[in-house]
Coordinates of C-alpha atoms and ligand atoms in Angstrom, one line a residue:
M1 CA 0.0 -0.1 0.0
T2 CA 1.2 3.5 -0.6
G3 CA 0.5 6.1 1.9
S4 CA 2.2 7.8 4.8
D5 CA 2.5 4.7 7.0
D6 CA 3.8 2.3 4.3
R7 CA 6.1 -0.4 5.5
S8 CA 8.5 -1.1 2.6
E9 CA 12.1 -1.4 1.6
L10 CA 14.4 1.5 1.3
A11 CA 17.3 1.1 -1.0
G12 CA 15.7 -1.6 -3.0
R13 CA 18.0 -4.4 -4.2
D14 CA 21.6 -3.5 -3.2
N15 CA 24.2 -5.5 -5.1
D16 CA 26.8 -3.2 -3.5
S17 CA 28.7 -4.8 -0.4
S18 CA 29.2 -1.2 1.1
P19 CA 27.3 -0.4 4.4
G20 CA 24.1 0.7 2.6
P21 CA 20.8 1.1 4.3
A22 CA 19.2 -2.3 4.2
R23 CA 15.5 -2.5 5.0
V24 CA 14.1 0.6 6.4
A25 CA 10.4 0.4 7.4
G26 CA 7.9 3.2 7.5
A27 CA 9.9 5.7 5.6
A28 CA 7.8 6.2 2.4
D29 CA 7.1 9.9 3.2
L30 CA 10.3 11.4 4.5
D31 CA 9.4 14.4 6.4
I32 CA 12.6 16.3 6.4
A33 CA 11.0 19.4 7.9
S34 CA 10.5 17.3 11.1
S35 CA 13.0 18.1 13.9
A36 CA 14.0 14.4 13.8
W37 CA 15.1 14.7 10.3
E38 CA 18.8 15.4 9.9
L39 CA 19.0 15.5 6.2
E40 CA 19.8 19.2 6.3
R41 CA 23.0 18.6 8.3
I42 CA 24.4 15.9 6.1
P43 CA 27.4 17.0 4.1
A44 CA 25.8 16.0 0.9
A45 CA 22.9 17.0 -1.3
F46 CA 19.7 14.8 -0.8
A47 CA 16.3 14.9 -2.4
V48 CA 13.3 12.4 -2.4
A49 CA 11.3 12.1 -5.6
R50 CA 8.3 9.9 -6.3
G51 CA 6.8 8.2 -9.1
P52 CA 7.7 7.9 -12.9
A53 CA 7.8 11.7 -13.3
H54 CA 10.1 11.9 -10.3
T55 CA 7.8 14.2 -8.5
L56 CA 9.8 16.2 -6.0
V57 CA 8.8 15.3 -2.4
R58 CA 11.7 16.9 -0.5
A59 CA 15.1 18.5 -1.2
N60 CA 17.6 19.6 1.5
G61 CA 19.5 23.0 1.3
A62 CA 22.7 21.4 -0.1
F63 CA 20.7 19.9 -2.9
R64 CA 19.0 23.2 -3.7
Q65 CA 22.4 25.0 -3.7
L66 CA 23.8 22.5 -6.1
M67 CA 20.8 22.6 -8.4
R68 CA 20.7 26.4 -8.6
G69 CA 18.8 27.4 -11.6
V70 CA 16.7 24.1 -11.6
D71 CA 12.9 24.6 -10.7
L72 CA 12.6 22.5 -7.4
A73 CA 9.1 23.1 -6.5
V74 CA 7.9 20.5 -4.2
G75 CA 5.2 18.5 -5.9
G76 CA 6.5 19.4 -9.4
P77 CA 8.0 16.9 -11.9
L78 CA 11.8 16.8 -11.3
A79 CA 12.1 15.1 -14.7
D80 CA 11.0 18.0 -16.6
A81 CA 13.3 20.4 -14.6
L82 CA 16.3 18.2 -15.1
R83 CA 15.7 17.8 -18.9
S84 CA 15.3 21.5 -19.3
R85 CA 18.7 22.2 -17.4
G86 CA 20.6 19.6 -19.5
L87 CA 20.9 17.1 -16.7
G88 CA 19.8 14.2 -18.9
D89 CA 22.5 11.9 -17.4
L90 CA 20.9 12.3 -13.9
L91 CA 17.4 11.8 -15.3
A92 CA 18.6 8.5 -16.9
V93 CA 20.1 7.2 -13.7
L94 CA 16.8 8.1 -11.9
D95 CA 14.7 6.2 -14.7
R96 CA 16.9 3.3 -14.4
A97 CA 16.7 3.1 -10.6
M98 CA 13.0 3.5 -10.9
R99 CA 12.7 0.7 -13.5
T100 CA 15.1 -1.8 -11.9
G101 CA 14.6 -1.0 -8.2
A102 CA 18.4 -1.4 -7.8
V103 CA 20.6 1.0 -5.9
E104 CA 22.7 3.1 -8.2
R105 CA 26.0 4.0 -6.5
D106 CA 28.4 6.8 -7.3
C107 CA 27.3 7.2 -10.8
R108 CA 29.2 9.8 -12.8
I109 CA 27.0 12.3 -14.5
D110 CA 27.6 15.6 -16.2
G111 CA 26.5 18.7 -14.1
P112 CA 24.4 21.4 -15.7
G113 CA 25.6 24.1 -18.2
P114 CA 28.0 24.0 -21.2
A115 CA 31.2 23.5 -19.1
A116 CA 29.7 20.8 -17.2
E117 CA 31.6 19.7 -14.1
R118 CA 31.4 16.0 -13.2
W119 CA 29.0 15.0 -10.5
R120 CA 28.4 11.9 -8.6
C121 CA 25.2 10.4 -7.6
T122 CA 23.8 7.6 -5.5
I123 CA 20.1 6.6 -5.9
W124 CA 18.3 4.4 -3.2
P125 CA 15.0 3.3 -4.7
Q126 CA 12.3 2.5 -2.2
V127 CA 10.6 -0.7 -3.2
D128 CA 7.3 -2.0 -1.7
D129 CA 6.3 -5.6 -0.9
C130 CA 5.0 -6.2 -4.4
G131 CA 8.3 -5.1 -6.0
S132 CA 7.2 -1.9 -7.4
T133 CA 9.6 1.2 -6.8
V134 CA 7.6 3.9 -4.9
Q135 CA 10.2 6.5 -4.7
L136 CA 13.8 7.4 -4.9
L137 CA 16.2 9.0 -2.3
I138 CA 18.8 10.9 -4.4
E139 CA 22.2 12.0 -3.2
L140 CA 24.5 14.4 -5.4
R141 CA 28.1 15.3 -5.0
T142 CA 30.2 17.7 -7.1
A143 CA 33.7 16.9 -6.7
A144 CA 35.4 13.6 -7.3
P145 CA 36.8 12.9 -4.0
S146 CA 39.3 10.2 -3.2
E147 CA 37.8 6.7 -2.8
T148 CA 38.5 6.9 1.0
T149 CA 36.8 10.2 1.4
L150 CA 34.0 9.1 -0.7
A151 CA 33.5 6.0 1.4
L152 CA 33.6 7.9 4.6
Q153 CA 31.2 10.5 3.3
R154 CA 28.9 7.9 2.1
E155 CA 29.0 6.0 5.4
V156 CA 28.4 9.2 7.4
A157 CA 25.5 10.0 5.1
E158 CA 24.0 6.6 5.3
R159 CA 24.4 6.3 9.0
M160 CA 22.7 9.6 9.6
L161 CA 20.0 8.9 7.0
L162 CA 19.4 5.6 8.7
R163 CA 19.2 7.0 12.1
A164 CA 16.8 9.6 10.9
L165 CA 14.7 7.1 9.1
R166 CA 14.6 4.8 12.1
D167 CA 13.8 7.6 14.4
R168 CA 11.0 8.5 12.0
D169 CA 10.1 4.9 11.8
V170 CA 9.8 4.5 15.5
A171 CA 7.7 7.6 15.8
E172 CA 5.5 6.5 13.0
S173 CA 5.1 3.1 14.5
A174 CA 4.2 4.6 17.8
D175 CA 1.6 6.7 16.1
A176 CA 0.3 4.0 14.1
A177 CA 0.0 1.8 17.1
R178 CA -1.9 4.6 19.0
S179 CA -4.2 5.0 15.9
R180 CA -4.8 1.2 15.9
E181 CA -5.6 1.2 19.6
R182 CA -8.0 4.3 19.2
L183 CA -9.6 2.5 16.2
L184 CA -10.1 -0.7 18.1
A185 CA -11.6 1.0 21.2
T186 CA -14.0 3.1 19.0
E187 CA -15.1 0.2 17.0
G188 CA -15.3 -2.1 20.0
R189 CA -17.7 0.4 21.6
R190 CA -19.6 0.8 18.6
L191 CA -20.0 -3.0 18.0
S192 CA -20.9 -3.6 21.7
A193 CA -23.4 -0.7 21.8
S194 CA -26.4 -2.9 21.1
L195 CA -27.6 -6.5 21.6
D196 CA -29.8 -6.2 18.6
E197 CA -28.6 -8.4 15.7
G198 CA -29.6 -5.8 13.0
T199 CA -27.9 -3.0 14.8
T200 CA -24.7 -5.1 15.4
L201 CA -24.7 -6.1 11.7
Q202 CA -25.0 -2.4 10.8
A203 CA -22.0 -1.5 13.1
I204 CA -20.0 -4.3 11.4
T205 CA -20.6 -2.8 8.0
G206 CA -19.2 0.4 9.1
L207 CA -15.7 -1.2 10.0
S208 CA -12.6 -0.1 8.1
L209 CA -8.8 -0.2 8.3
L210 CA -6.8 2.8 8.8
Q211 CA -5.6 3.5 5.2
S212 CA -7.6 5.8 3.2
G213 CA -8.9 4.2 0.0
T214 CA -9.5 0.7 1.7
W215 CA -13.1 -0.4 1.5
C216 CA -14.9 -3.2 3.0
V217 CA -17.2 -6.2 2.0
V218 CA -19.2 -8.0 4.6
D219 CA -20.3 -11.5 4.0
I220 CA -22.5 -13.5 6.5
L221 CA -23.1 -17.2 6.9
E222 CA -26.7 -17.6 7.7
P223 CA -27.4 -20.2 10.4
G224 CA -28.9 -22.4 7.7
G225 CA -25.5 -22.3 5.9
E226 CA -26.5 -19.8 3.2
M227 CA -23.8 -17.3 2.1
R228 CA -25.1 -13.7 1.9
R229 CA -23.1 -10.6 1.0
L230 CA -24.5 -8.1 3.5
A231 CA -22.7 -4.9 2.5
I232 CA -20.1 -3.4 0.3
M233 CA -19.0 -0.2 1.9
H234 CA -16.6 2.5 0.4
R235 CA -15.9 5.6 2.4
H236 CA -15.5 7.6 -0.8
P237 CA -19.1 8.6 -1.8
T238 CA -18.6 8.5 -5.5
K239 CA -17.1 5.0 -5.4
Q240 CA -19.8 3.9 -2.9
L241 CA -22.2 5.0 -5.6
L242 CA -20.5 2.8 -8.2
L243 CA -20.4 0.0 -5.8
R244 CA -24.0 0.3 -5.0
K245 CA -24.6 -1.1 -8.5
L246 CA -23.1 -4.5 -7.3
H247 CA -25.6 -5.0 -4.5
D248 CA -27.8 -7.3 -6.5
R249 CA -25.3 -9.0 -8.6
W250 CA -22.0 -9.5 -6.7
H251 CA -22.9 -12.6 -4.6
P252 CA -20.4 -14.7 -2.9
R253 CA -19.9 -18.0 -5.0
P254 CA -18.2 -21.2 -4.1
G255 CA -14.7 -20.9 -5.3
D256 CA -14.1 -17.2 -4.9
P257 CA -10.7 -16.6 -3.5
F258 CA -11.9 -14.0 -0.9
G259 CA -14.9 -13.4 1.3
I260 CA -17.0 -16.1 2.9
P261 CA -16.3 -18.9 0.2
A262 CA -12.6 -18.5 0.9
A263 CA -13.3 -18.5 4.8
I264 CA -15.2 -21.7 4.5
A265 CA -12.5 -23.3 2.3
N266 CA -9.9 -22.0 4.8
A267 CA -11.8 -23.2 7.9
T268 CA -9.4 -21.3 10.2
A269 CA -9.5 -17.8 11.7
T270 CA -6.3 -16.7 9.8
P271 CA -6.5 -14.0 7.3
I272 CA -6.6 -14.8 3.6
R273 CA -4.5 -12.4 1.5
G274 CA -4.5 -11.6 -2.2
D275 CA -1.5 -9.2 -2.0
C276 CA -0.3 -8.2 -5.3
I277 CA -3.3 -8.9 -7.5
A278 CA -6.4 -6.8 -8.2
A279 CA -9.4 -8.4 -6.5
P280 CA -11.5 -8.1 -9.7
T281 CA -9.2 -10.3 -11.6
V282 CA -9.2 -13.3 -9.4
A283 CA -12.9 -14.3 -9.4
D284 CA -15.2 -15.3 -12.0
H285 CA -17.4 -12.3 -12.3
D286 CA -19.7 -11.2 -15.0
A287 CA -18.6 -8.3 -17.3
E288 CA -20.6 -5.5 -15.4
T289 CA -19.3 -6.6 -12.1
L290 CA -15.6 -6.5 -13.4
R291 CA -16.2 -3.2 -15.0
V292 CA -17.4 -1.6 -11.6
L293 CA -14.7 -3.3 -9.6
R294 CA -12.2 -1.9 -12.1
S295 CA -13.7 1.6 -12.0
V296 CA -13.3 1.8 -8.2
D297 CA -9.6 0.6 -8.6
A298 CA -10.1 -2.6 -6.5
G299 CA -6.7 -3.8 -5.7
P300 CA -5.1 -6.3 -3.1
F301 CA -7.6 -7.8 -0.7
L302 CA -7.5 -9.1 2.9
T303 CA -10.2 -11.5 4.1
V304 CA -10.7 -12.1 7.9
P305 CA -13.1 -14.7 9.0
L306 CA -15.7 -13.9 11.7
M307 CA -15.3 -16.9 13.9
I308 CA -16.4 -17.9 17.4
G309 CA -14.3 -21.1 18.3
D310 CA -14.7 -23.2 15.2
R311 CA -18.1 -21.6 14.2
L312 CA -17.9 -19.4 11.1
L313 CA -20.3 -16.5 11.3
G314 CA -19.1 -14.5 8.3
A315 CA -16.1 -12.7 6.7
L316 CA -14.9 -9.2 6.4
T317 CA -12.9 -8.5 3.4
F318 CA -10.8 -5.2 3.1
V319 CA -10.0 -4.2 -0.5
G320 CA -7.1 -1.9 -1.2
D321 CA -6.4 0.5 -4.1
A322 CA -5.2 -1.2 -7.4
A323 CA -2.3 1.4 -7.3
G324 CA -1.3 0.6 -3.8
G325 CA 0.9 -2.2 -2.4
A326 CA 0.2 -5.2 -0.4
F327 CA -1.5 -5.1 3.0
R328 CA 1.1 -5.0 5.8
P329 CA 1.3 -7.4 8.7
E330 CA -0.1 -4.7 11.0
D331 CA -3.0 -4.4 8.6
A332 CA -3.8 -8.0 8.9
E333 CA -3.3 -7.9 12.8
L334 CA -5.8 -4.9 13.0
A335 CA -8.2 -6.7 10.7
E336 CA -8.0 -9.8 12.8
A337 CA -8.6 -7.7 16.0
L338 CA -11.5 -6.1 14.5
A339 CA -13.0 -9.4 13.2
I340 CA -12.7 -10.9 16.7
R341 CA -14.7 -8.0 18.2
A342 CA -17.2 -8.1 15.4
A343 CA -17.7 -11.9 15.7
M344 CA -18.2 -11.6 19.5
A345 CA -20.7 -8.7 19.1
L346 CA -22.6 -10.7 16.4
D347 CA -22.7 -13.9 18.4
N348 CA -23.8 -12.0 21.7
A349 CA -26.5 -10.3 19.7
R350 CA -27.8 -13.6 18.2
L351 CA -27.6 -15.4 21.6
H352 CA -29.6 -12.5 23.1
G353 CA -32.2 -12.7 20.4
E354 CA -32.5 -16.4 20.7
S355 CA -32.8 -16.2 24.6
I356 CA -35.5 -13.5 24.2
E357 CA -37.4 -15.7 21.6
L358 CA -37.2 -18.7 23.9
R359 CA -38.5 -16.6 26.9
V360 CA -41.4 -15.3 24.9
R361 CA -42.2 -18.9 23.8
A362 CA -41.8 -20.3 27.4
D363 CA -43.8 -17.5 28.8
S364 CA -46.8 -18.0 26.4
A365 CA -46.7 -21.8 26.9
N366 CA -46.5 -21.2 30.6
Q367 CA -49.5 -18.8 30.5
A368 CA -51.5 -21.4 28.4
K369 CA -50.6 -24.0 30.9
S370 CA -51.8 -21.9 33.7
A371 CA -54.9 -20.9 32.0
F372 CA -55.8 -24.6 31.3
L373 CA -55.1 -25.7 34.9
G374 CA -57.1 -22.8 36.2
T375 CA -60.1 -23.6 33.9
M376 CA -60.0 -27.3 34.4
S377 CA -59.8 -27.1 38.3
H378 CA -62.4 -24.5 38.5
E379 CA -64.7 -26.8 36.2
L380 CA -64.0 -29.9 38.3
R381 CA -64.7 -28.2 41.7
T382 CA -68.3 -27.5 41.0
P383 CA -69.3 -31.1 40.3
L384 CA -67.2 -32.3 43.2
N385 CA -68.9 -29.9 45.7
A386 CA -72.4 -31.1 44.3
I387 CA -71.4 -34.8 45.0
G388 CA -70.4 -33.7 48.5
G389 CA -73.7 -32.0 49.0
Y390 CA -75.8 -34.9 47.7
V391 CA -73.8 -37.4 49.8
D392 CA -74.5 -35.3 53.0
L393 CA -78.2 -35.1 51.9
I394 CA -78.5 -38.9 51.6
D395 CA -76.5 -39.6 54.7
M396 CA -78.7 -37.3 56.8
G397 CA -81.6 -39.5 55.7
L398 CA -83.4 -36.8 53.7
R399 CA -83.9 -39.0 50.8
G400 CA -85.3 -41.9 52.9
P401 CA -83.8 -44.4 55.3
V402 CA -80.1 -45.3 55.1
T403 CA -78.8 -48.6 56.1
D404 CA -75.5 -48.9 58.1
A405 CA -73.8 -50.3 55.2
Q406 CA -74.8 -47.4 53.1
H407 CA -73.6 -45.0 55.8
I408 CA -70.3 -46.6 55.6
D409 CA -70.2 -46.3 51.7
L410 CA -71.3 -42.7 51.9
G411 CA -68.4 -42.0 54.2
R412 CA -66.1 -43.6 51.6
I413 CA -67.5 -41.5 48.8
R414 CA -67.3 -38.3 50.9
S415 CA -63.6 -39.1 51.9
N416 CA -62.8 -39.6 48.1
Q417 CA -64.8 -36.5 47.2
R418 CA -62.6 -34.4 49.8
H419 CA -59.4 -35.9 48.5
L420 CA -60.3 -35.0 45.0
T421 CA -61.3 -31.6 46.0
T422 CA -58.0 -31.0 47.9
L423 CA -55.9 -32.0 44.7
V424 CA -58.1 -29.8 42.4
T425 CA -57.7 -27.0 45.0
D426 CA -54.0 -27.4 44.9
L427 CA -54.0 -27.2 41.2
L428 CA -56.2 -24.2 41.1
N429 CA -53.9 -22.4 43.7
F430 CA -50.8 -23.4 41.6
A431 CA -52.3 -22.0 38.5
R432 CA -53.2 -18.8 40.3
I433 CA -49.9 -18.4 42.0
D434 CA -48.0 -19.3 38.5
G435 CA -50.2 -16.6 36.8
G436 CA -49.7 -14.1 39.6
R437 CA -53.4 -14.1 40.4
L438 CA -53.5 -15.3 43.9
S439 CA -54.7 -12.5 46.1
Y440 CA -53.7 -12.1 49.9
H441 CA -55.7 -10.5 52.6
F442 CA -53.3 -9.4 55.3
A443 CA -54.2 -9.1 58.9
D444 CA -52.4 -9.3 62.3
F445 CA -53.5 -12.5 64.1
V446 CA -52.4 -15.0 66.7
L447 CA -50.3 -17.8 65.1
Q448 CA -51.4 -20.3 67.8
A449 CA -55.1 -20.1 66.8
R450 CA -54.2 -21.0 63.2
L451 CA -52.2 -23.9 64.6
V452 CA -55.0 -25.2 66.7
A453 CA -57.4 -24.8 63.7
G454 CA -54.9 -26.7 61.5
L455 CA -54.5 -29.6 64.0
E456 CA -58.3 -30.0 64.3
M457 CA -58.4 -30.6 60.7
V458 CA -55.7 -33.3 60.5
E459 CA -56.6 -34.9 64.0
P460 CA -58.6 -37.7 62.6
L461 CA -55.6 -38.7 60.2
A462 CA -53.1 -38.7 63.2
R463 CA -55.5 -40.7 65.3
E464 CA -55.8 -43.3 62.4
K465 CA -52.1 -43.9 62.3
A466 CA -51.8 -43.7 66.1
L467 CA -49.4 -40.9 65.9
V468 CA -48.6 -38.8 69.0
V469 CA -48.1 -35.1 69.3
E470 CA -45.6 -35.3 72.0
D471 CA -44.6 -31.6 72.1
L472 CA -47.0 -28.7 71.4
A473 CA -45.5 -25.4 72.4
C474 CA -46.9 -22.3 70.8
D475 CA -47.1 -19.1 72.8
A476 CA -50.5 -17.4 72.3
G477 CA -48.7 -14.0 72.5
I478 CA -47.1 -14.4 69.0
L479 CA -48.9 -12.2 66.5
V480 CA -48.1 -12.4 62.8
H481 CA -48.9 -10.2 60.0
A482 CA -50.1 -12.4 57.1
D483 CA -53.1 -13.8 55.4
P484 CA -54.7 -16.1 58.0
E485 CA -56.5 -18.5 55.5
K486 CA -53.2 -19.1 53.7
V487 CA -51.3 -19.6 56.9
T488 CA -53.8 -22.4 58.0
Q489 CA -53.4 -23.9 54.5
I490 CA -49.7 -24.1 54.9
I491 CA -49.9 -25.5 58.5
V492 CA -52.4 -28.1 57.4
N493 CA -50.2 -29.1 54.5
L494 CA -47.1 -29.5 56.8
L495 CA -49.1 -31.4 59.3
S496 CA -50.7 -33.7 56.8
N497 CA -47.3 -34.4 55.2
A498 CA -45.7 -35.2 58.7
I499 CA -48.7 -37.5 59.2
K500 CA -48.5 -39.0 55.7
F501 CA -44.6 -39.6 55.8
T502 CA -44.3 -41.0 59.4
P503 CA -45.0 -44.8 60.1
A504 CA -47.8 -45.7 62.5
G505 CA -46.8 -45.1 66.2
G506 CA -44.4 -42.2 65.3
R507 CA -44.2 -38.8 67.0
L508 CA -44.8 -35.3 66.0
S509 CA -43.7 -32.2 67.7
I510 CA -44.8 -28.5 67.0
R511 CA -43.1 -25.5 68.4
C512 CA -43.4 -21.8 67.8
A513 CA -40.8 -19.1 68.5
T514 CA -39.7 -15.6 67.4
A515 CA -36.5 -14.6 65.9
E516 CA -35.5 -10.9 64.7
R517 CA -38.7 -9.8 63.0
A518 CA -40.1 -13.2 62.3
A519 CA -42.3 -15.8 63.9
L520 CA -41.1 -19.4 63.4
L521 CA -43.2 -22.4 63.4
R522 CA -41.5 -25.7 63.4
V523 CA -43.1 -29.1 62.5
T524 CA -40.9 -32.1 63.3
D525 CA -41.7 -35.6 62.7
T526 CA -40.0 -39.1 63.3
G527 CA -40.8 -40.3 59.8
I528 CA -39.0 -41.5 56.8
G529 CA -37.0 -38.2 56.2
I530 CA -35.8 -37.0 52.8
S531 CA -32.2 -37.7 51.3
S532 CA -30.2 -34.5 50.9
D533 CA -30.2 -34.7 47.2
K534 CA -33.9 -34.5 47.1
L535 CA -34.2 -31.6 49.7
A536 CA -34.1 -28.8 47.3
S537 CA -36.4 -30.4 44.6
I538 CA -39.3 -31.1 46.9
F539 CA -40.3 -27.6 46.6
E540 CA -40.5 -27.9 42.9
P541 CA -43.9 -28.4 41.2
F542 CA -44.9 -32.1 40.8
V543 CA -42.0 -33.5 42.5
Q544 CA -42.7 -36.5 44.7
V545 CA -40.1 -38.7 46.5
R546 CA -41.0 -42.3 46.0
S547 CA -42.1 -44.0 49.2
G548 CA -44.6 -46.6 50.0
L549 CA -46.1 -44.5 52.8
A550 CA -48.1 -41.8 50.9
G551 CA -50.5 -44.4 49.6
R552 CA -54.0 -43.6 48.6
D553 CA -53.9 -40.0 49.9
S554 CA -50.9 -39.1 48.0
G555 CA -51.1 -35.6 46.4
V556 CA -49.8 -34.4 43.1
G557 CA -46.5 -33.0 44.4
L558 CA -47.9 -29.3 44.6
G559 CA -48.5 -28.9 48.3
L560 CA -44.9 -27.7 49.3
T561 CA -44.6 -25.6 46.1
I562 CA -47.8 -23.8 47.0
S563 CA -46.9 -23.4 50.6
R564 CA -43.5 -22.0 50.0
D565 CA -44.6 -19.7 47.3
M566 CA -47.4 -18.4 49.6
A567 CA -45.0 -18.0 52.6
R568 CA -42.7 -16.1 50.5
A569 CA -45.4 -13.9 49.0
M570 CA -46.4 -12.9 52.6
G571 CA -42.8 -11.9 53.3
G572 CA -41.7 -15.2 55.0
D573 CA -40.4 -18.6 53.9
L574 CA -40.5 -22.3 54.3
T575 CA -37.4 -24.4 54.8
V576 CA -36.7 -28.0 55.5
E577 CA -34.0 -30.1 57.4
S578 CA -34.0 -33.9 57.2
E579 CA -32.2 -37.0 57.7
P580 CA -33.3 -40.1 56.0
G581 CA -34.7 -42.5 58.5
D582 CA -34.6 -40.0 61.4
G583 CA -37.4 -37.6 60.4
S584 CA -37.9 -34.2 59.0
T585 CA -38.4 -30.5 60.4
F586 CA -40.2 -27.9 58.3
T587 CA -39.7 -24.3 59.4
L588 CA -42.5 -21.8 58.5
N589 CA -41.1 -18.3 58.9
L590 CA -43.7 -15.4 58.9
P591 CA -43.3 -11.6 59.6
L592 CA -44.3 -10.6 63.1
A593 CA -47.1 -8.0 63.5
R594 CA -45.5 -4.6 64.2
Q595 CA -46.3 -4.4 67.8
R596 CA -44.9 -7.7 68.6
E597 CA -41.6 -7.5 66.7
A598 CA -39.6 -6.7 69.8
A599 CA -41.0 -9.6 71.9
G600 CA -38.7 -12.7 72.1
H601 CA -39.8 -16.2 72.4
S602 CA -37.3 -19.1 72.2
L603 CA -38.1 -22.6 70.8
Ligands
ADP1 P1 -47.5 -34.3 48.0 O1 -48.9 -33.7 47.7 O2 -47.1 -35.3 47.1 O3 -47.3 -34.6 49.4 P2 -45.8 -32.0 48.6 O4 -45.2 -30.9 47.7 O5 -46.5 -31.7 49.8 O6 -46.5 -33.0 47.6 O7 -44.5 -32.8 49.0 C1 -43.6 -33.2 47.9 C2 -42.8 -34.5 48.4 O8 -41.9 -34.0 49.6 C3 -43.6 -35.6 48.9 O9 -44.0 -36.3 47.8 C4 -42.6 -36.3 49.7 O10 -41.8 -37.2 48.9 C5 -41.7 -35.2 50.3 N1 -42.1 -34.9 51.7 C6 -42.9 -33.7 52.0 N2 -43.0 -33.7 53.4 C7 -42.3 -34.7 53.8 C8 -42.1 -35.3 55.2 N3 -42.6 -34.7 56.4 N4 -41.3 -36.3 55.3 C9 -40.8 -37.0 54.2 N5 -40.9 -36.6 53.0 C10 -41.8 -35.5 52.8

């Protein structure tokens, strides 16, 4: 690439064994006006000329002094000036150096004017990576000094020149590194500014390298494997207009040596370069595409794959000017760094999009499930209540005399009807909690009263299994702030579970206490217990640990889910400690009523 930060070879091909400047990077545009530049102090005349017409880029004082009478306007063609002043010899050496790229050392040439004195010149061509001569560094001397003086002079000149070039190179490298860092930081911010895929792709299409004239082609590999040319971006508005014509016709095709087809064939994240060839000539394009690509001077290209791990998401192709040289290693590094950021931004945006889509789908599936459960349980409860009502009617003898055996059967029907009603109520509550539709009526009340009410409800069950409540300690002074109905429901659930999962003859203990701003109610049984790996999951909906104990009265695995959800919704919690074989302790935690917060009761 040509341009102020080129990295190429000064002194071209040097067949001379003298201490000539070997490779000097970053010196295409020698700025002799800069303080680092010591060309002025070198005891020889120096100038820099560029291109086939030897356009003058720089000339030091000694050079101007020597060339008195020659028009040395910077930016003007030195070739014309030399020709008009009879310096054809010098021009011929310059042309040769330009053509061959080889250093011309100590060439004897005629000076200007009729009584021309003999001059000597040394020309260092500057050759780029593609072998083209970019510019010439010209040194002129008048006298014909001795070989020793000449060698010394040349060594001094070259050393000073080299130092100046190196200083300049270091400064330029530091500048370039700073510019690259700035570009990476800015582009990184731009790329990560949004998690929306469309906005991220738009940010990717705005990427460019530092060189002016470089333009960018963005290809995307769709999740289905389809290759898509997303954008062709040139910063120059006129060239962008020309390239716009390619939007509908310049598609990536298998076999293309750049872009996504090349990235697929390459299968690694390393850049793919087409250094010294013009991009349009290396792919099988139609005539119109070739014409447009030529008209924008499409030159060397650099394709960097957009990859996450071994997943290829797309490819960025940077295209240089046809007149420019190859992309430098720093260009490739910068392009790779940009590609990594672009790939990450695109991947994040896609994952974010997918997660939103999944959440929306899950939410709507959940809503449908809750709505179904809600409707079904509601519809089931009405006939179940009717069954209960008619059983009571018959049992009370209102439909005629009932035999003892019929009373027993009616009892069984009633017990089954109650069990079914409990299951359906659980389902309805769960659906309401899940849909956020369960309402709470908060009040301050005595916890003990709810415990007594709950115990009354489960007492027949406990009696049936000959279970003993060996320890019942609950201070009537503990006032909680919650929904009394819901608290009763939780207590009944904990007590029925304790009864259900404790073998006949076992023991229960129930204790209340206060701690900090909470009331604690603990239900402990000597039942089968729960293994530690199941402890967390028993609060999940529909989870039941297999045991032979629950029997006919087994629920559907919603009791604890509902109880903990309700406890949490009231500002409390429900926790469990258990040892398999030793029993379990469930602790219901509820907020104390304001006036009782300070009171302390220990378990
Ligand atoms: P279910 O209606 O099936 O009892 P729960 O949500 O109330 O549903 O309980 C979930 C599971 O937790 C039960 O199936 C049982 O395996 C376990 N479990 C609950 N309480 C106890 C307990 N006191 N002792 C042992 N296991 C229990």
